[in-house]
CSV table of C-alpha atoms in Angstrom, one decimal:
chain,number,residue,atom,x,y,z
A,21,GLU,CA,-4.3,-14.7,5.7
A,22,ILE,CA,-1.5,-15.6,3.5
A,23,GLY,CA,-3.1,-18.0,0.9
A,24,GLN,CA,-6.5,-16.5,0.9
A,25,GLN,CA,-8.2,-14.3,-1.7
A,26,TYR,CA,-8.1,-10.4,-1.2
A,27,VAL,CA,-11.3,-8.6,-0.3
A,28,ASP,CA,-12.2,-5.7,-2.6
A,29,PHE,CA,-12.9,-2.2,-1.1
A,30,SER,CA,-13.4,1.4,-2.5
A,31,ILE,CA,-12.3,4.7,-1.0
A,32,THR,CA,-11.0,8.1,-2.4
A,33,ASP,CA,-7.8,9.4,-3.7
A,34,ASP,CA,-6.3,12.8,-3.1
A,35,LEU,CA,-8.7,14.3,-5.8
A,36,ASN,CA,-11.7,12.8,-4.1
A,37,THR,CA,-12.1,10.2,-6.9
A,38,LYS,CA,-13.6,6.9,-5.7
A,39,THR,CA,-11.2,4.1,-6.4
A,40,ALA,CA,-11.8,0.3,-6.0
A,41,PHE,CA,-8.7,-1.6,-5.0
A,42,SER,CA,-9.6,-4.1,-8.0
A,43,ASP,CA,-9.2,-1.2,-10.2
A,44,VAL,CA,-5.4,-1.3,-9.9
A,45,LYS,CA,-3.9,-3.8,-12.2
A,46,GLY,CA,-0.7,-5.3,-11.4
A,47,LYS,CA,1.0,-8.7,-11.6
A,48,LEU,CA,1.8,-8.0,-8.0
A,49,THR,CA,0.5,-5.4,-5.6
A,50,LEU,CA,1.6,-4.2,-2.3
A,51,LEU,CA,-1.5,-2.9,-0.3
A,52,GLU,CA,0.4,-1.0,2.5
A,53,PHE,CA,-1.3,0.7,5.5
A,54,TRP,CA,0.4,3.9,6.8
A,55,ALA,CA,0.2,7.4,8.1
A,56,SER,CA,2.1,10.9,7.9
A,57,TRP,CA,2.6,10.9,11.5
A,58,CYS,CA,3.8,7.2,11.8
A,59,GLY,CA,7.9,7.0,12.4
A,60,PRO,CA,8.1,3.3,11.4
A,61,CYS,CA,6.3,4.2,8.1
A,62,ILE,CA,8.5,7.1,7.5
A,63,GLU,CA,11.4,5.0,7.9
A,64,GLU,CA,10.1,2.4,5.3
A,65,TYR,CA,9.5,5.0,2.5
A,66,PRO,CA,13.0,4.6,0.9
A,67,ASN,CA,12.4,0.8,0.7
A,68,LEU,CA,8.9,1.3,-0.9
A,69,LYS,CA,10.4,4.0,-3.4
A,70,LYS,CA,13.3,1.7,-4.3
A,71,ALA,CA,10.9,-1.4,-4.8
A,72,TYR,CA,8.6,0.6,-6.9
A,73,ALA,CA,11.3,2.2,-9.1
A,74,GLN,CA,13.1,-1.2,-9.7
A,75,TYR,CA,9.8,-3.4,-10.4
A,76,LYS,CA,7.0,-1.1,-11.6
A,77,ASP,CA,7.7,-1.6,-15.3
A,78,ASP,CA,7.5,-5.4,-14.7
A,79,GLY,CA,3.9,-5.1,-13.0
A,80,PHE,CA,4.5,-4.3,-9.5
A,81,GLU,CA,2.1,-1.8,-7.8
A,82,ILE,CA,1.8,-0.2,-4.6
A,83,VAL,CA,-1.5,0.9,-3.0
A,84,SER,CA,-1.1,3.0,0.0
A,85,ILE,CA,-4.1,3.4,2.7
A,86,SER,CA,-3.6,6.2,5.0
A,87,ASP,CA,-4.7,6.3,8.5
A,88,ASP,CA,-4.6,10.2,8.6
A,89,ARG,CA,-7.7,12.0,9.9
A,90,ARG,CA,-6.7,15.5,8.2
A,91,LYS,CA,-6.5,15.4,4.5
A,92,LYS,CA,-3.8,18.2,4.5
A,93,ASP,CA,-1.4,16.0,6.4
A,94,TRP,CA,-1.9,13.1,4.1
A,95,VAL,CA,-1.3,15.2,1.0
A,96,GLN,CA,1.5,16.9,2.2
A,97,ALA,CA,3.2,13.8,3.4
A,98,ILE,CA,2.6,12.2,-0.3
A,99,LYS,CA,4.2,15.2,-1.9
A,100,LYS,CA,7.0,15.5,0.5
A,101,HIS,CA,8.2,12.0,0.3
A,102,GLU,CA,7.3,11.6,-3.3
A,103,LEU,CA,5.1,8.5,-2.7
A,104,ASN,CA,4.2,8.2,-6.6
A,105,TRP,CA,1.9,5.4,-6.6
A,106,VAL,CA,-1.9,4.9,-5.6
A,107,ASN,CA,-2.6,6.6,-2.4
A,108,LEU,CA,-6.0,6.4,-0.9
A,109,ARG,CA,-7.6,7.7,2.3
A,110,ASP,CA,-11.0,7.5,3.9
A,111,ALA,CA,-12.4,10.4,6.1
A,112,LYS,CA,-13.0,7.8,8.7
A,113,ALA,CA,-9.4,6.8,8.7
A,114,GLY,CA,-8.8,3.9,10.8
A,115,ASP,CA,-12.5,3.0,10.9
A,116,ALA,CA,-12.4,2.7,7.1
A,117,ASP,CA,-13.4,-0.4,5.4
A,118,PRO,CA,-9.9,-1.6,4.4
A,119,PHE,CA,-8.6,-1.3,8.1
A,120,LEU,CA,-11.4,-3.5,9.3
A,121,ILE,CA,-11.5,-6.0,6.4
A,122,TYR,CA,-7.8,-6.6,6.8
A,123,GLY,CA,-7.9,-6.4,10.6
A,124,ILE,CA,-5.1,-3.8,10.9
A,125,SER,CA,-4.5,-2.8,14.5
A,126,GLY,CA,-1.2,-1.1,13.9
A,127,ILE,CA,0.8,0.6,11.3
A,128,PRO,CA,2.8,-0.1,9.1
A,129,ASP,CA,1.3,-3.1,7.9
A,130,SER,CA,1.0,-4.6,4.4
A,131,PHE,CA,0.0,-7.4,2.1
A,132,LEU,CA,1.5,-8.7,-0.8
A,133,ILE,CA,-1.1,-9.8,-3.5
A,134,ASP,CA,-0.5,-11.8,-6.8
A,135,GLU,CA,-2.3,-11.2,-10.0
A,136,GLU,CA,-4.8,-13.9,-9.0
A,137,GLY,CA,-5.8,-12.0,-6.0
A,138,VAL,CA,-4.0,-14.3,-3.6
A,139,ILE,CA,-2.4,-12.9,-0.5
A,140,VAL,CA,1.4,-14.0,-0.8
A,141,GLY,CA,3.0,-12.1,1.9
A,142,ARG,CA,2.3,-9.9,4.9
A,143,ASP,CA,4.1,-7.1,6.6
A,144,LEU,CA,7.3,-7.4,4.5
A,145,ARG,CA,10.0,-4.7,4.8
A,146,GLY,CA,13.3,-3.9,3.2
A,147,ASP,CA,15.1,-6.7,1.7
A,148,ASP,CA,12.4,-9.1,2.7
A,149,LEU,CA,9.9,-7.2,0.4
A,150,LEU,CA,12.6,-7.1,-2.6
A,151,ARG,CA,13.2,-10.8,-2.2
A,152,ALA,CA,9.4,-11.6,-2.2
A,153,ILE,CA,8.8,-9.2,-5.2
A,154,GLU,CA,11.6,-11.0,-7.1
A,155,LYS,CA,10.1,-14.4,-6.3
A,156,HIS,CA,6.6,-13.7,-7.2
A,157,LEU,CA,7.4,-11.7,-10.5
A,158,TYR,CA,10.1,-13.9,-12.0
A,159,GLN,CA,9.5,-17.5,-10.8
């Protein structure tokens, strides 16, 4: 819920390195749930890439959690769409802890989390995401 502390978890990246969400240090972090086969997720890639390029030097980070069952599909989508931020996936996909912890029942979904670990936004897209980033990075 907005206003609550985030809950930490650990899953693997594309090199099979276990990564904890808390390992990612940013002033503002978008926890993004997606999959390579998800049409609305693919439509959102340009907005995410724009936000990341525009704000990463000011402390904005993205951590994407994939719902892909097949690692090959996930890795290909990361490369094809140049999703150059932290990308994580659990072999259990939708049954992975992050999906259960955050109550994800459909994708795309996301949580915007400030540097204190407080959830400050949910399911922000396009200009709404950019406005929220501006507000929380520069207030």
